[in-house]
Short mmCIF file of C-alpha atoms and ligand atoms in Angstrom, two decimals:
data_model
loop_
_atom_site.label_atom_id
_atom_site.label_comp_id
_atom_site.label_asym_id
_atom_site.label_seq_id
_atom_site.Cartn_x
_atom_site.Cartn_y
_atom_site.Cartn_z
CA MET A 1 20.66 -1.33 -29.09
CA ALA A 2 18.80 -2.34 -25.90
CA PRO A 3 20.87 -4.46 -23.46
CA PRO A 4 19.94 -8.19 -23.40
CA SER A 5 17.17 -9.11 -20.94
CA THR A 6 17.93 -11.09 -17.78
CA ILE A 7 15.91 -14.22 -17.02
CA LEU A 8 15.87 -15.90 -13.62
CA ILE A 9 15.31 -19.67 -13.65
CA VAL A 10 14.08 -21.13 -10.34
CA ASP A 11 14.00 -24.95 -10.21
CA ASP A 12 15.36 -27.48 -7.71
CA ASP A 13 16.30 -29.87 -10.55
CA PRO A 14 19.81 -28.93 -11.79
CA ASP A 15 19.31 -30.81 -15.07
CA ILE A 16 16.22 -28.77 -15.95
CA VAL A 17 18.00 -25.56 -14.97
CA LYS A 18 20.95 -26.47 -17.22
CA PHE A 19 18.66 -27.39 -20.12
CA LEU A 20 16.77 -24.11 -19.92
CA LYS A 21 19.92 -22.06 -19.33
CA ASP A 22 21.76 -23.51 -22.38
CA PHE A 23 18.79 -22.96 -24.62
CA LEU A 24 18.03 -19.39 -23.49
CA GLU A 25 21.70 -18.37 -23.54
CA SER A 26 21.79 -19.48 -27.17
CA LYS A 27 19.02 -16.89 -27.70
CA GLN A 28 21.27 -14.15 -26.24
CA TYR A 29 19.55 -13.79 -22.87
CA ILE A 30 21.46 -13.39 -19.60
CA ILE A 31 20.56 -16.21 -17.24
CA LEU A 32 20.49 -16.35 -13.45
CA SER A 33 19.98 -19.77 -11.81
CA ALA A 34 18.37 -20.46 -8.43
CA TYR A 35 17.81 -23.94 -6.98
CA SER A 36 15.21 -23.15 -4.32
CA GLY A 37 12.24 -20.80 -3.81
CA GLU A 38 14.11 -18.83 -1.13
CA GLN A 39 17.18 -18.31 -3.33
CA GLY A 40 14.95 -17.36 -6.26
CA LEU A 41 13.05 -14.74 -4.25
CA ASN A 42 16.34 -13.36 -2.99
CA TYR A 43 17.62 -12.93 -6.59
CA VAL A 44 14.34 -11.26 -7.60
CA HIS A 45 15.13 -8.41 -5.20
CA THR A 46 18.92 -8.23 -5.49
CA GLU A 47 19.38 -8.83 -9.26
CA GLN A 48 16.12 -7.37 -10.58
CA PRO A 49 15.64 -9.79 -13.50
CA ASP A 50 13.28 -8.96 -16.38
CA LEU A 51 11.41 -12.29 -16.20
CA VAL A 52 11.15 -15.35 -13.90
CA LEU A 53 10.80 -18.97 -15.02
CA LEU A 54 9.39 -20.66 -11.93
CA ASP A 55 9.03 -24.32 -11.00
CA VAL A 56 6.00 -25.17 -8.86
CA VAL A 57 7.04 -28.04 -6.63
CA MET A 58 10.21 -27.39 -4.72
CA PRO A 59 11.32 -28.35 -1.21
CA GLY A 60 10.79 -25.45 1.22
CA MET A 61 9.20 -22.46 -0.46
CA SER A 62 6.98 -23.58 -3.39
CA GLY A 63 6.64 -21.78 -6.70
CA TYR A 64 3.19 -20.56 -5.59
CA ASP A 65 4.68 -18.96 -2.47
CA VAL A 66 7.43 -17.29 -4.52
CA CYS A 67 4.91 -15.93 -7.03
CA ARG A 68 2.66 -14.63 -4.24
CA GLN A 69 5.59 -12.80 -2.64
CA ILE A 70 6.58 -11.31 -6.00
CA ARG A 71 3.06 -9.93 -6.50
CA ILE A 72 2.85 -8.51 -2.96
CA HIS A 73 6.01 -6.42 -3.27
CA PRO A 74 5.30 -3.05 -4.96
CA LEU A 75 8.59 -3.09 -6.89
CA THR A 76 7.99 -6.53 -8.42
CA THR A 77 4.24 -6.63 -8.66
CA LEU A 78 4.37 -6.36 -12.48
CA LEU A 79 7.41 -8.63 -13.00
CA PRO A 80 6.52 -11.30 -15.63
CA VAL A 81 6.36 -14.81 -14.13
CA VAL A 82 6.13 -17.98 -16.24
CA MET A 83 5.18 -21.03 -14.16
CA MET A 84 6.39 -24.48 -15.17
CA THR A 85 3.61 -26.85 -14.12
CA GLY A 86 2.63 -30.49 -14.50
CA ILE A 87 -0.34 -31.54 -16.61
CA HIS A 88 -2.98 -31.21 -13.87
CA PRO A 89 -5.36 -28.33 -14.53
CA GLU A 90 -5.59 -27.52 -10.75
CA GLU A 91 -1.95 -26.49 -10.81
CA ARG A 92 -2.72 -23.83 -13.44
CA ILE A 93 -5.78 -22.62 -11.55
CA LYS A 94 -3.70 -22.19 -8.42
CA GLY A 95 -1.00 -20.50 -10.50
CA ILE A 96 -3.55 -18.02 -11.85
CA GLN A 97 -4.75 -17.36 -8.30
CA VAL A 98 -1.25 -16.42 -7.10
CA GLY A 99 -0.68 -14.17 -10.15
CA ALA A 100 1.38 -16.11 -12.73
CA ASP A 101 1.33 -14.54 -16.24
CA GLU A 102 1.99 -17.60 -18.38
CA PHE A 103 2.28 -21.38 -18.03
CA LEU A 104 4.50 -24.01 -19.62
CA THR A 105 3.80 -27.66 -19.18
CA LYS A 106 6.68 -29.95 -18.33
CA PRO A 107 8.47 -31.42 -20.25
CA ILE A 108 9.18 -28.00 -21.71
CA ASN A 109 8.88 -27.46 -25.43
CA ARG A 110 11.70 -25.12 -26.46
CA GLU A 111 9.83 -23.29 -29.22
CA GLU A 112 6.87 -22.64 -26.96
CA LEU A 113 9.24 -21.46 -24.20
CA PHE A 114 10.98 -19.06 -26.56
CA ALA A 115 7.67 -17.68 -27.91
CA ARG A 116 6.23 -17.05 -24.41
CA VAL A 117 9.44 -15.53 -23.08
CA ARG A 118 9.73 -13.22 -26.08
CA SER A 119 6.16 -12.02 -25.89
CA LEU A 120 6.29 -11.38 -22.14
CA LEU A 121 9.58 -9.51 -22.43
CA ARG A 122 8.14 -7.32 -25.18
CA ILE A 123 5.23 -6.41 -22.90
CA LYS A 124 7.66 -5.73 -20.04
CA GLU A 125 9.77 -3.51 -22.28
CA LEU A 126 6.70 -1.47 -23.24
CA HIS A 127 5.65 -1.27 -19.64
CA ASP A 128 9.13 -0.02 -18.65
CA VAL A 129 8.90 2.71 -21.30
CA VAL A 130 5.47 3.78 -20.02
CA GLN A 131 6.77 3.73 -16.46
CA ALA A 132 9.80 5.90 -17.38
CA GLN A 133 7.51 8.33 -19.20
CA ALA A 134 5.18 8.49 -16.19
CA THR A 135 8.14 9.25 -13.90
CA GLN A 136 9.37 11.93 -16.30
CA LEU A 137 5.87 13.41 -16.51
CA ALA A 138 5.56 13.52 -12.73
CA LYS A 139 8.94 15.30 -12.57
CA TRP A 140 7.90 17.85 -15.23
CA ASN A 141 4.62 18.34 -13.45
CA LYS A 142 6.44 19.15 -10.21
CA GLU A 143 8.84 21.52 -11.99
CA LEU A 144 5.94 23.20 -13.76
CA LYS A 145 4.15 23.73 -10.45
CA VAL A 146 7.23 25.38 -8.93
CA LYS A 147 7.65 27.50 -12.06
CA LEU A 148 4.03 28.60 -12.01
CA GLU A 149 4.26 29.56 -8.33
CA HIS A 150 7.46 31.46 -9.08
CA GLU A 151 5.84 33.24 -12.02
CA ALA A 152 2.80 34.16 -9.96
CA LYS A 153 5.09 35.75 -7.37
CA LEU A 154 7.03 37.50 -10.10
CA ALA A 155 3.81 38.85 -11.61
CA GLU A 156 2.81 40.20 -8.19
CA VAL A 157 6.22 41.88 -7.74
CA THR A 158 6.01 43.29 -11.26
CA ARG A 159 2.55 44.68 -10.59
CA MET A 160 3.75 46.24 -7.34
CA LEU A 161 6.77 47.73 -9.10
CA GLY A 162 4.47 49.25 -11.69
CA ASP A 163 2.30 50.78 -8.94
CA ILE A 164 5.30 52.13 -7.04
CA GLY A 165 6.80 53.52 -10.23
CA HIS A 166 3.57 55.29 -11.01
CA GLU A 167 3.35 56.77 -7.50
CA VAL A 168 6.98 57.90 -7.58
CA LYS A 169 6.50 59.54 -10.97
CA ASN A 170 3.44 61.44 -9.74
CA SER A 171 5.15 62.51 -6.52
CA LEU A 172 8.15 63.80 -8.46
CA MET A 173 6.11 66.26 -10.54
CA PRO A 174 5.56 68.76 -7.70
CA VAL A 175 9.20 68.34 -6.62
CA LEU A 176 10.49 69.26 -10.07
CA SER A 177 8.10 72.13 -10.69
CA GLY A 178 8.50 73.24 -7.05
CA VAL A 179 12.28 73.57 -7.28
CA GLU A 180 11.94 75.46 -10.51
CA LEU A 181 9.61 77.96 -8.83
CA LEU A 182 11.89 78.10 -5.82
CA GLN A 183 14.82 78.97 -8.07
CA GLU A 184 12.83 81.81 -9.65
CA GLU A 185 11.68 83.09 -6.25
CA LEU A 186 15.19 83.04 -4.86
CA ASP A 187 16.66 84.73 -7.94
CA GLU A 188 14.06 87.47 -7.61
CA LEU A 189 14.67 87.80 -3.89
CA PHE A 190 18.44 88.00 -4.22
CA HIS A 191 17.99 90.40 -7.10
CA CYS A 192 16.01 92.77 -4.84
CA LEU A 193 18.66 92.83 -2.14
CA PRO A 194 20.62 96.06 -1.81
CA ALA A 195 24.22 95.79 -3.06
CA PRO A 196 25.97 95.83 0.39
CA VAL A 197 23.70 93.00 1.65
CA MET A 198 24.12 91.13 -1.63
CA GLU A 199 27.87 91.06 -1.14
CA LYS A 200 27.36 89.05 2.02
CA ALA A 201 24.53 86.97 0.55
CA GLY A 202 26.53 85.99 -2.58
CA ALA A 203 27.86 82.80 -1.07
CA SER A 204 24.44 81.87 0.18
CA GLN A 205 22.93 82.43 -3.29
CA LYS A 206 25.61 80.18 -4.82
CA MET A 207 24.89 77.46 -2.32
CA CYS A 208 21.11 77.69 -2.89
CA ARG A 209 21.71 77.33 -6.61
CA GLU A 210 23.93 74.29 -6.12
CA ILE A 211 21.40 72.64 -3.84
CA ILE A 212 18.56 73.32 -6.27
CA GLU A 213 20.65 71.94 -9.14
CA MET A 214 21.44 68.86 -7.10
CA VAL A 215 17.79 68.26 -6.21
CA THR A 216 16.74 68.77 -9.83
CA ARG A 217 19.39 66.39 -11.15
CA SER A 218 18.51 63.72 -8.62
CA ALA A 219 14.78 64.07 -9.26
CA GLN A 220 15.42 63.74 -13.00
CA ARG A 221 17.49 60.63 -12.42
CA ILE A 222 14.72 59.12 -10.34
CA GLN A 223 12.34 59.90 -13.18
CA ASP A 224 14.64 58.15 -15.68
CA GLN A 225 14.89 55.21 -13.35
CA VAL A 226 11.11 55.00 -12.99
CA ARG A 227 10.83 55.10 -16.78
CA GLU A 228 13.24 52.14 -16.92
CA ILE A 229 11.13 50.27 -14.38
CA ALA A 230 8.01 51.01 -16.41
CA ASP A 231 9.73 49.66 -19.55
CA CYS A 232 10.82 46.61 -17.65
CA VAL A 233 7.31 46.01 -16.35
CA LYS A 234 6.07 46.30 -19.92
CA GLY A 235 8.62 43.64 -20.86
CA LEU A 236 11.22 45.90 -22.40
CA THR A 237 14.69 46.29 -21.01
CA SER A 238 16.28 49.48 -22.14
CA PRO A 239 19.08 48.68 -24.59
CA LEU A 240 22.65 49.67 -23.88
CA GLN A 241 23.12 53.25 -25.12
CA LEU A 242 26.73 53.14 -26.24
CA ALA A 243 28.56 56.37 -27.02
CA PRO A 244 32.07 57.77 -26.54
CA CYS A 245 32.30 58.48 -22.85
CA HIS A 246 34.79 60.23 -20.65
CA LEU A 247 34.93 58.61 -17.22
CA ALA A 248 36.13 61.86 -15.63
CA LYS A 249 32.87 63.50 -16.71
CA VAL A 250 30.72 60.73 -15.29
CA VAL A 251 32.59 60.88 -11.98
CA GLU A 252 32.26 64.66 -11.93
CA THR A 253 28.47 64.37 -12.18
CA VAL A 254 28.45 61.76 -9.43
CA PHE A 255 30.59 63.96 -7.18
CA LYS A 256 28.31 66.94 -7.85
CA THR A 257 25.29 64.88 -6.86
CA LEU A 258 26.90 63.65 -3.66
CA GLN A 259 28.93 66.76 -2.74
CA VAL A 260 26.41 68.24 -0.30
CA LEU A 261 26.20 64.90 1.55
CA ALA A 262 29.98 64.56 1.54
CA ASP A 263 30.38 68.08 2.96
CA LYS A 264 27.90 67.28 5.68
CA LYS A 265 29.87 64.17 6.64
CA GLY A 266 33.22 65.91 6.33
CA VAL A 267 34.38 63.48 3.62
CA ARG A 268 36.65 64.56 0.76
CA LEU A 269 35.91 63.37 -2.77
CA GLN A 270 38.85 63.44 -5.16
CA THR A 271 40.02 62.05 -8.48
CA VAL A 272 43.53 61.11 -9.54
CA ASP A 273 44.67 60.64 -13.16
CA LEU A 274 41.13 60.46 -14.52
CA GLU A 275 41.23 63.52 -16.77
CA SER A 276 43.98 62.18 -19.01
CA LEU A 277 42.27 58.85 -19.73
CA PRO A 278 41.01 58.22 -23.25
CA GLN A 279 37.29 57.84 -23.89
CA ILE A 280 35.59 54.46 -23.88
CA GLN A 281 32.42 53.26 -25.60
CA ALA A 282 29.92 53.05 -22.77
CA ASP A 283 26.43 53.81 -21.56
CA GLU A 284 26.91 56.98 -19.55
CA GLY A 285 23.65 56.64 -17.61
CA ARG A 286 24.58 53.16 -16.49
CA LEU A 287 28.17 54.14 -15.60
CA PHE A 288 26.74 56.88 -13.42
CA LYS A 289 25.02 54.16 -11.38
CA VAL A 290 28.33 52.31 -10.98
CA PHE A 291 30.24 55.24 -9.50
CA TYR A 292 27.25 56.62 -7.63
CA ASN A 293 26.73 53.31 -5.81
CA LEU A 294 30.40 52.81 -5.05
CA VAL A 295 30.98 56.36 -3.75
CA ASN A 296 27.71 56.37 -1.84
CA ASN A 297 28.60 53.01 -0.24
CA ALA A 298 32.07 54.28 0.66
CA MET A 299 30.71 57.45 2.26
CA ALA A 300 28.39 55.40 4.45
CA GLU A 301 31.44 53.68 5.95
CA MET A 302 33.59 56.77 6.55
CA LEU A 303 34.30 58.91 9.52
CA GLN A 304 34.79 62.66 9.33
CA GLY A 305 38.07 63.51 7.63
CA GLY A 306 38.03 60.45 5.37
CA THR A 307 38.68 60.53 1.63
CA VAL A 308 37.17 58.74 -1.33
CA THR A 309 39.57 58.64 -4.26
CA ILE A 310 38.80 57.57 -7.79
CA ARG A 311 42.06 56.79 -9.55
CA GLY A 312 42.40 55.97 -13.22
CA ALA A 313 45.04 54.23 -15.30
CA GLU A 314 45.30 52.58 -18.70
CA ASP A 315 45.78 48.84 -18.38
CA LEU A 316 49.22 47.48 -19.23
CA LEU A 317 48.13 45.93 -22.53
CA GLN A 318 46.38 49.19 -23.43
CA THR A 319 43.17 47.36 -24.26
CA GLY A 320 41.11 49.38 -21.82
CA LEU A 321 40.99 51.39 -18.62
CA LYS A 322 41.47 50.56 -14.97
CA VAL A 323 39.70 52.55 -12.31
CA ASP A 324 40.05 52.09 -8.57
CA VAL A 325 37.53 53.46 -6.08
CA ILE A 326 39.49 53.77 -2.85
CA ASP A 327 38.31 54.72 0.60
CA ASN A 328 39.86 54.79 4.03
CA GLY A 329 36.61 53.89 5.77
CA ARG A 330 35.94 51.09 8.20
CA GLY A 331 36.35 48.25 5.65
CA MET A 332 34.15 45.18 5.55
CA PRO A 333 34.24 41.76 7.18
CA GLU A 334 35.16 38.75 5.05
CA GLU A 335 31.59 37.36 4.90
CA VAL A 336 30.26 40.67 3.54
CA ARG A 337 33.10 40.86 0.99
CA GLN A 338 32.37 37.29 -0.16
CA SER A 339 28.68 38.06 -0.60
CA LEU A 340 29.17 41.14 -2.76
CA PHE A 341 27.96 41.24 -6.39
CA SER A 342 25.51 38.41 -5.83
CA GLU A 343 21.77 38.30 -5.15
CA ARG A 344 22.58 37.32 -1.58
CA VAL A 345 24.55 40.42 -0.61
CA ILE A 346 24.69 40.98 3.13
CA SER A 347 23.55 44.56 3.69
CA ARG A 348 24.70 46.15 6.94
CA LYS A 349 22.50 49.21 6.50
CA ALA A 350 19.08 49.91 7.90
CA GLY A 351 16.83 50.03 4.84
CA GLY A 352 19.68 48.84 2.58
CA THR A 353 18.54 46.51 -0.20
CA GLY A 354 21.96 45.02 -0.83
CA LEU A 355 21.27 45.58 -4.53
CA GLY A 356 23.82 48.34 -5.06
CA THR A 357 26.89 46.20 -5.67
CA LYS A 358 24.90 43.67 -7.72
CA ILE A 359 23.75 46.49 -10.03
CA VAL A 360 27.36 47.72 -10.24
CA LYS A 361 28.59 44.30 -11.32
CA ASP A 362 25.78 43.85 -13.86
CA VAL A 363 26.68 47.16 -15.50
CA VAL A 364 30.41 46.37 -15.50
CA ASP A 365 29.66 42.92 -16.99
CA VAL A 366 27.44 44.29 -19.72
CA HIS A 367 30.34 46.56 -20.73
CA GLY A 368 32.64 43.53 -20.94
CA GLY A 369 34.55 44.77 -17.89
CA HIS A 370 35.63 43.26 -14.61
CA ILE A 371 35.27 44.18 -10.95
CA SER A 372 36.93 42.93 -7.76
CA VAL A 373 37.36 44.22 -4.23
CA ASP A 374 40.02 44.36 -1.52
CA SER A 375 39.03 45.36 1.96
CA GLU A 376 40.56 45.38 5.39
CA VAL A 377 38.56 46.10 8.50
CA GLY A 378 39.75 49.34 10.09
CA VAL A 379 41.88 50.26 7.06
CA GLY A 380 39.59 50.74 4.07
CA THR A 381 38.22 49.32 0.86
CA THR A 382 39.26 49.43 -2.77
CA PHE A 383 37.05 48.39 -5.67
CA HIS A 384 39.10 47.59 -8.79
CA LEU A 385 37.26 48.07 -12.08
CA SER A 386 38.39 47.58 -15.63
CA PHE A 387 36.63 48.47 -18.86
CA PRO A 388 37.63 47.61 -22.44
CA TYR A 389 37.66 50.53 -24.86
CA SER A 390 34.63 48.97 -26.52
CA PRO A 391 32.33 46.30 -25.08
CA PRO A 392 32.43 43.04 -27.02
CA THR A 393 29.49 42.69 -29.43
CA ARG A 394 26.96 40.10 -28.31
N1 ATP B 1 33.23 50.85 0.51
C1 ATP B 1 32.70 50.01 1.41
N2 ATP B 1 33.25 49.92 2.65
C2 ATP B 1 32.74 49.06 3.58
N3 ATP B 1 31.66 48.27 3.36
C3 ATP B 1 31.07 48.35 2.15
C4 ATP B 1 31.55 49.21 1.11
N4 ATP B 1 30.78 49.03 0.02
C5 ATP B 1 29.86 48.13 0.37
N5 ATP B 1 30.02 47.71 1.63
C6 ATP B 1 29.22 46.71 2.38
O1 ATP B 1 28.55 45.93 1.44
C7 ATP B 1 27.15 45.92 1.74
C8 ATP B 1 26.38 45.76 0.46
O2 ATP B 1 26.44 46.93 -0.35
P1 ATP B 1 25.32 47.17 -1.42
O3 ATP B 1 25.58 48.44 -2.09
O4 ATP B 1 25.21 45.96 -2.29
O5 ATP B 1 23.99 47.23 -0.55
P2 ATP B 1 23.63 48.33 0.54
O6 ATP B 1 24.50 49.52 0.32
O7 ATP B 1 23.67 47.68 1.86
O8 ATP B 1 22.13 48.64 0.19
P3 ATP B 1 21.65 49.76 -0.90
O9 ATP B 1 22.61 49.71 -2.02
O10 ATP B 1 20.28 49.33 -1.23
O11 ATP B 1 21.68 51.05 -0.17
C9 ATP B 1 26.91 47.21 2.48
O12 ATP B 1 25.78 47.11 3.36
C10 ATP B 1 28.18 47.37 3.26
O13 ATP B 1 28.12 46.64 4.45
MG1 MG B 2 24.68 50.47 -1.62
#
């Protein structure tokens, strides 16, 4: 139910005020009483009544002056005002000129008073509803404008992503076919070498093979990634491909991909207690991204002779696995640590997007897992990950 309306009575005659107050209170209105024009105008602004019953002739500020002031102020310009006049028609004319809505002739007839008050309050109520709707509409309009601008930007980014994806895909074709040819050429070349030379060249052949494999694997991953971007641009996000997955295998592929880089930096990559862990239900492609990003990040912070260790354990309640990615690199400052896993990651790398750790967290989350990090500047960093055996169904 709507709260009762508030009526302000402004009259210098206390008997009239009392008469009106008693009658209107019996009709369930809330009444405010003012005994001068100044006091009445003050209440109009401080108490915000729904209607004003206004005497005309008062010492000091007259009813006409009060009504004029009410109409001038933008917040009260539509406030209903009923003027209580004498019988002279000039008083009404003047009242109309200063903006009164209704008139009652003194002595006041109660039924007429009630009818006028009720009708004006009904109009005010409707006006308030319209006003609230207009405010709401203006708010929605503003929100819609922001949303449209945002969507236009998003559409531009999406279009650009599509273009980049297309370019990357095209540029990868010669890389993939080129390495294949290179492999054949090298095989043929090594094959033609006389046996004594081949003995010496064996190690070199092995290394060439490993590098070619690494380039091929990485190029294929980029291709998969581009396909994902293309799907995303087309409005599809690739569903989670859940299958039994051995973390040790995923980490092995990551290490293979990063081994050449690690050797170049003089960083050791090792696993501890990963082999014996049971399988989990996971998306292997996405888990690759998790460990690739974490190991790649760690390597960027290491000096020669450092080690990245991936250590596994079953959690105490045996509901899933725990995996720590530990490095003895330079660690990270508190503000970087605090920013990790969010869209506002502070990247300390030239050309770094700061997206790596956010992607890692998204993948861990989608598997129903958890990730946290400990880091000490000058000592190293450990990312703690946990995965349930099976992600919760959504
Ligand atoms: N193992 C770590 N040791 C020290 N600092 C780290 C480590 N991992 C991440 N960081 C810090 O966190 C920042 C954010 O990492 P994130 O992977 O999100 O982005 P990035 O590596 O800077 O950029 P990109 O992933 O695009 O290459 C890094 O720039 C680095 O400063
Ligand atoms: Mg990174």
